[in-house]
Coordinates of C-alpha atoms and ligand atoms in Angstrom, one line a residue:
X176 CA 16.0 -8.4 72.3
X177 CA 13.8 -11.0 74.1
X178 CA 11.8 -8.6 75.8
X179 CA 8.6 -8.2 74.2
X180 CA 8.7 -11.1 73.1
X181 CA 8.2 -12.9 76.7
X182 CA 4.7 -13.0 78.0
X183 CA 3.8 -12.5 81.6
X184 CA 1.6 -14.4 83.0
X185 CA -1.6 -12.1 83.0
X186 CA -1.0 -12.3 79.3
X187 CA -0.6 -15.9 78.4
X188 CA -4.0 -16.1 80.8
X189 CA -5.8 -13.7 78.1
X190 CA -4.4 -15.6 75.2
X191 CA -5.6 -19.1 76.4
X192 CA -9.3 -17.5 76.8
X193 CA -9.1 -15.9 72.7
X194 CA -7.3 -19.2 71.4
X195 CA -10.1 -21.1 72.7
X196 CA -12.4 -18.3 71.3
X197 CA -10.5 -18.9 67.5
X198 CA -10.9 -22.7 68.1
X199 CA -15.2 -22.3 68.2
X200 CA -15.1 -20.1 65.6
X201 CA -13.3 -22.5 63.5
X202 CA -15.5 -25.6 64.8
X203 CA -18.6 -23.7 64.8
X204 CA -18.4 -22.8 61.0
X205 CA -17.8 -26.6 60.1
X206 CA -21.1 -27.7 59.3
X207 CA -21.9 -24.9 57.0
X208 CA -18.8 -25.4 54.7
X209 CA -21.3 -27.3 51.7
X210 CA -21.9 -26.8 48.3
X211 CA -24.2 -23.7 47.2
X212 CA -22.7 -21.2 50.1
X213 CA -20.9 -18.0 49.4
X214 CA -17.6 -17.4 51.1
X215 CA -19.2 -14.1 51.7
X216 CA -22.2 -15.9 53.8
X217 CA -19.8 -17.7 56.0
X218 CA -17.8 -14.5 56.6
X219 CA -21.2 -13.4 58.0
X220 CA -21.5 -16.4 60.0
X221 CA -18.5 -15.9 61.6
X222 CA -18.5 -12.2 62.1
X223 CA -21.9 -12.6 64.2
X224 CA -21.0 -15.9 66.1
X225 CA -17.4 -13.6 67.1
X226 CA -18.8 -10.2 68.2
X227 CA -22.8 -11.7 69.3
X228 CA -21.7 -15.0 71.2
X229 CA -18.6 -14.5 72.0
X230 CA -18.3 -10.6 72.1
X231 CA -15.3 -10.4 70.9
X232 CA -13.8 -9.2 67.6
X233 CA -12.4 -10.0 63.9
X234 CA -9.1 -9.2 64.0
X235 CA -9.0 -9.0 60.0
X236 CA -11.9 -6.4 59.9
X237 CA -10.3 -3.2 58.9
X238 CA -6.6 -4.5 59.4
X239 CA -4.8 -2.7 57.1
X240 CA -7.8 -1.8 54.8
X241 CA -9.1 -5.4 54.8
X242 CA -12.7 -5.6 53.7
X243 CA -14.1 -8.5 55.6
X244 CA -13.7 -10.3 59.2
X245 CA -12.0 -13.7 57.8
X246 CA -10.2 -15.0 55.3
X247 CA -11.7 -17.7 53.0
X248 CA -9.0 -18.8 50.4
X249 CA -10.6 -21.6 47.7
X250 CA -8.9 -24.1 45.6
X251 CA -5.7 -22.5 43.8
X252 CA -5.7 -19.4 46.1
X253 CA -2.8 -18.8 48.4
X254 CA -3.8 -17.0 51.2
X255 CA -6.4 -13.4 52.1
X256 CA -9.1 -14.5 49.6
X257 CA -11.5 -12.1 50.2
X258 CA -15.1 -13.6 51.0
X259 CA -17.5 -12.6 49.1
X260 CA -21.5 -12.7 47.3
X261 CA -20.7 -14.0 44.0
X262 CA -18.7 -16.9 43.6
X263 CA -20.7 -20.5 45.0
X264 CA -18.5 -23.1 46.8
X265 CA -18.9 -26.7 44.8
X266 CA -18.4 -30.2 45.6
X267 CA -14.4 -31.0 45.7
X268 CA -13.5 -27.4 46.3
X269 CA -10.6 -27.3 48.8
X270 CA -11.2 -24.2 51.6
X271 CA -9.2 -22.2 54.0
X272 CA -10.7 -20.2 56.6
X273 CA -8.5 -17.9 58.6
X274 CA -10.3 -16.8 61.9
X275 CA -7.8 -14.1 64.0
X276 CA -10.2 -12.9 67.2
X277 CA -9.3 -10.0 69.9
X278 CA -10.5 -10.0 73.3
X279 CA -9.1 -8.6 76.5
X280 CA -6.6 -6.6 73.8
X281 CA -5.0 -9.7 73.1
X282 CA -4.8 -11.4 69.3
X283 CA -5.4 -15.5 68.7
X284 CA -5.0 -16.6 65.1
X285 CA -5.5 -20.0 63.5
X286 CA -7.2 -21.8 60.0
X287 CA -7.3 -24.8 58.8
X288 CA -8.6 -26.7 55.8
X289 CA -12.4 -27.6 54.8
X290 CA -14.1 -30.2 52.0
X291 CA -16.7 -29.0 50.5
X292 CA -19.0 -32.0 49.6
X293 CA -16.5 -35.2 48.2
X294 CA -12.8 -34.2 48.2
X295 CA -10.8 -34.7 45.2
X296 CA -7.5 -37.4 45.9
X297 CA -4.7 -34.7 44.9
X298 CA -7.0 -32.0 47.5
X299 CA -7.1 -34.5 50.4
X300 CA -3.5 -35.2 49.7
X301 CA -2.6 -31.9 50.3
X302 CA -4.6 -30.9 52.8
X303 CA -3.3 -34.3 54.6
X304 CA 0.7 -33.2 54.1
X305 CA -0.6 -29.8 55.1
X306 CA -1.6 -30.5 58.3
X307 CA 1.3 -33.1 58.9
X308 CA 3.7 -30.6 58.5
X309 CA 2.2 -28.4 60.9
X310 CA 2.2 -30.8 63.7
X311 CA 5.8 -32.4 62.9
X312 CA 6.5 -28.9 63.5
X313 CA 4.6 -28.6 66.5
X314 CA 6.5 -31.2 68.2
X315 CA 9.6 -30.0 68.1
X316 CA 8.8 -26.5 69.8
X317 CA 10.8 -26.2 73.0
X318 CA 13.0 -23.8 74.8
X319 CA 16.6 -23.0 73.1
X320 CA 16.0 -24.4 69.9
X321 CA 17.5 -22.3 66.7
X322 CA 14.0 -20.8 65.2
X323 CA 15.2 -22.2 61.7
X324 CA 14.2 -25.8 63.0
X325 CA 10.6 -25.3 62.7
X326 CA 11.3 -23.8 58.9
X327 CA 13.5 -27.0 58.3
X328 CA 11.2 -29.7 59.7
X329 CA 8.3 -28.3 57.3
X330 CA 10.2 -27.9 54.0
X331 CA 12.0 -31.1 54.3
X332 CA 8.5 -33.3 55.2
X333 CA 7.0 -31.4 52.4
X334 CA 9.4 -31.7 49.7
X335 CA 9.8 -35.3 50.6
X336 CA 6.3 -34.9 49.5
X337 CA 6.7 -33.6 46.3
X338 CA 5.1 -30.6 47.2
X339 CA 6.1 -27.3 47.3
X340 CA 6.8 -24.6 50.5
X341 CA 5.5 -20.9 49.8
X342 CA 8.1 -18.5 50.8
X343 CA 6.4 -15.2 50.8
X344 CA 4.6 -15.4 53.5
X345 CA 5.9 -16.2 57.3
X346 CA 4.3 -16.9 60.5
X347 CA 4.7 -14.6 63.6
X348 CA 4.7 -13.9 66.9
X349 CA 1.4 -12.7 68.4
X350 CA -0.2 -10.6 71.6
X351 CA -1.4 -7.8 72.0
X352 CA -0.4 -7.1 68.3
X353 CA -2.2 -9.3 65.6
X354 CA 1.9 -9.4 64.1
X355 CA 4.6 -9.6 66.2
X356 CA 8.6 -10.3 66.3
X357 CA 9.5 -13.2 65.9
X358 CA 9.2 -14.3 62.1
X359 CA 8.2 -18.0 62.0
X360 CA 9.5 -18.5 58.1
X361 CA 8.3 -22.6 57.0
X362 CA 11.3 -23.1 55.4
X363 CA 15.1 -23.5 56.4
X364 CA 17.2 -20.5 56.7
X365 CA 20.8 -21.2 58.4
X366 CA 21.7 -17.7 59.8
X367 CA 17.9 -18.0 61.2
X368 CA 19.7 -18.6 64.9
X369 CA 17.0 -16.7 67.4
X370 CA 16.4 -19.5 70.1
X371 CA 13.3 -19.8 71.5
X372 CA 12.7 -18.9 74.8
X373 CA 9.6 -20.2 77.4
X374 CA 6.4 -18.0 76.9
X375 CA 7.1 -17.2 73.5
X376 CA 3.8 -16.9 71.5
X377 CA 3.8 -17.3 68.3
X378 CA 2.2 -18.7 65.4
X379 CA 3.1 -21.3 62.6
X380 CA 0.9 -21.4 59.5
X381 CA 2.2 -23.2 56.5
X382 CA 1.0 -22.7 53.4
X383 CA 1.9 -26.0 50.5
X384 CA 1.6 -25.3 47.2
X385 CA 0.3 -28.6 44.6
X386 CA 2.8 -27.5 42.1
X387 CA 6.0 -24.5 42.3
X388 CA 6.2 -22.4 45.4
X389 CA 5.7 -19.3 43.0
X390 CA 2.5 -16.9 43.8
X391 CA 1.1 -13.7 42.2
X392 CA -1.2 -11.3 43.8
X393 CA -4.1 -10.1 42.6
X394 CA -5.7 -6.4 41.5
X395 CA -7.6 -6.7 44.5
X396 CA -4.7 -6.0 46.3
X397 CA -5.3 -8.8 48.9
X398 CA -5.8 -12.7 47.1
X399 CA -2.2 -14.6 46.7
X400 CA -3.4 -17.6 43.9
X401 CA -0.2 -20.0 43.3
X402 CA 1.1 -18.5 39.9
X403 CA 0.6 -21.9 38.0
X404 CA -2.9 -22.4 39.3
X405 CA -2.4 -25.3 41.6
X406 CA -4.1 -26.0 44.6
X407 CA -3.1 -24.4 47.6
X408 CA -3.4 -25.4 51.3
X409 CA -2.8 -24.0 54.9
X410 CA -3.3 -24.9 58.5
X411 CA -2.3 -22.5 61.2
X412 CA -2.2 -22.6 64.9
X413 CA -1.3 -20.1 67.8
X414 CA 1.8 -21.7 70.0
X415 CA 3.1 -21.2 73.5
X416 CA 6.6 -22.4 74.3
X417 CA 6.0 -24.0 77.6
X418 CA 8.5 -25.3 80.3
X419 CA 9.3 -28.7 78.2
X420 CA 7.3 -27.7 75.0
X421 CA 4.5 -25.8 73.5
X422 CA 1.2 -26.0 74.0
X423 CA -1.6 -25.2 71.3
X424 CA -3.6 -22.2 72.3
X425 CA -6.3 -22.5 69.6
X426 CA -6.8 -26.6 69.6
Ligands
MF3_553 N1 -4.7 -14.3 59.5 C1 -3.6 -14.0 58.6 C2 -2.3 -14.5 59.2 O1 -2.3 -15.7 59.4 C3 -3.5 -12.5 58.3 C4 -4.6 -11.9 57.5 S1 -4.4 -10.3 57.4 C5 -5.8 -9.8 56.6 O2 -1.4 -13.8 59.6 F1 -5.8 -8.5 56.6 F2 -5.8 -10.3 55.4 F3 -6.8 -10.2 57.3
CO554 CO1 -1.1 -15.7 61.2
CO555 CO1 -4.2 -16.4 60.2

């Protein structure tokens, strides 16, 4: 059952090179995140920076018929926005981008949160419990602990928060697949009883929700927008369950 799962070492020395190559992207692209900018542009920025300077490559580019090389997900959409020439980012506008590289064969996947110009209370809010509830669950990676903890440590902190959990979508193990067993789901599930094992990789990507946990998908076949139109957030990183703990592979 465990198997695949486990990573050898020649492995978990490839994904430490592509985490650090998702963790440039993801700094890299910072300073162009301003008002005015397509999410189409900084796709392009990204898509060069990953194959030109770090010769690598997108992960999302083709993957399953997806159009572009990241995901840029604005204001009241979920997760998978599609980046593209029309729409202009605008001061207060909350924004994900979701960087997954290859290199060597092996996948690294992470995004976090972006302000564009001044942040609006309720975004940096969210964004803040966001990220919190990533790192509480973080912490608590180790060997032999039920999988479900990780789901239960995120809900409860962000509930607690009077936000809400999106159920739809899980995180997952990662490798030489871009999606791999285990499921990482961000919210507790008792029968959910796999125990971690030591180099496990895997990722954890919450995704919080300004209003109900309810989402709908879009004609485009790809954008999640929360079904009331709230704002949405996510942070993800790529994890390896180390000897004590875990260490962040895309920090
Ligand atoms: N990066 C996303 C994840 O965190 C998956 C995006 S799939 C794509 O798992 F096709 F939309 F790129
Ligand atoms: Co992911
Ligand atoms: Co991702």
């Amino acid at each position: 059952m465990y198997k695949n799962l486990i990573k050898k070492n020649t492995e978990i020395k490839k994904m430490k090179k592509v985490g650090k190559i998702v963790s440039n992207v993801l700094k890299m692209i910072s300073e162009y995140v301003v008002p005015n900018i397509t999410t189409g542009e900084l796709d392009r920025i990204c898509h060069d920076y990953i194959i030109y300077e770090e010769k690598s490559f997108p992960a999302c580019l083709g993957y399953n018929g997806f159009p572009k090389s990241t995901c840029i997900s604005v204001n009241d959409v979920v997760c998978h926005g599609i980046p593209n020439d029309k729409k202009k980012l605008k001061d207060g506008d909350i924004v994900n981008i979701d960087v997954t590289v290859i290199k060597n064969s092996y996948h690294a996947d992470a995004s976090k949160m972006f302000f564009v110009g001044k942040p609006t209370i309720l975004g940096k809010r969210l964004c803040y419990v966001t990220k919190k509830s990533l790192d509480l669950a973080i912490e608590i990676v180790k060997p032999n602990i039920y999988i479900n903890q990780i789901g239960k440590v995120i809900q409860t902190y962000v509930e607690k928060k009077d936000f809400s959990i999106v159920k739809d979508y899980c995180g997952h193990g990662i490798g030489r697949n871009f999606h791999e067993n285990p499921q990482i789901l961000h919210y507790y599930k008792k029968e959910n009883k796999f125990l971690l094992k030591e180099n496990m990789t895997f990722t954890i990507e919450p995704m919080v929700n300004a209003g109900s946990h309810h989402i709908k998908s879009m004609q485009d076949g790809w954008t999640i927008k929360t079904k009331d139109r709230s704002l949405s957030a996510q942070y993800e990183h790529t994890i390896l369950v180390t000897k004590k703990g875990c260490e962040i592979l895309t920090l």
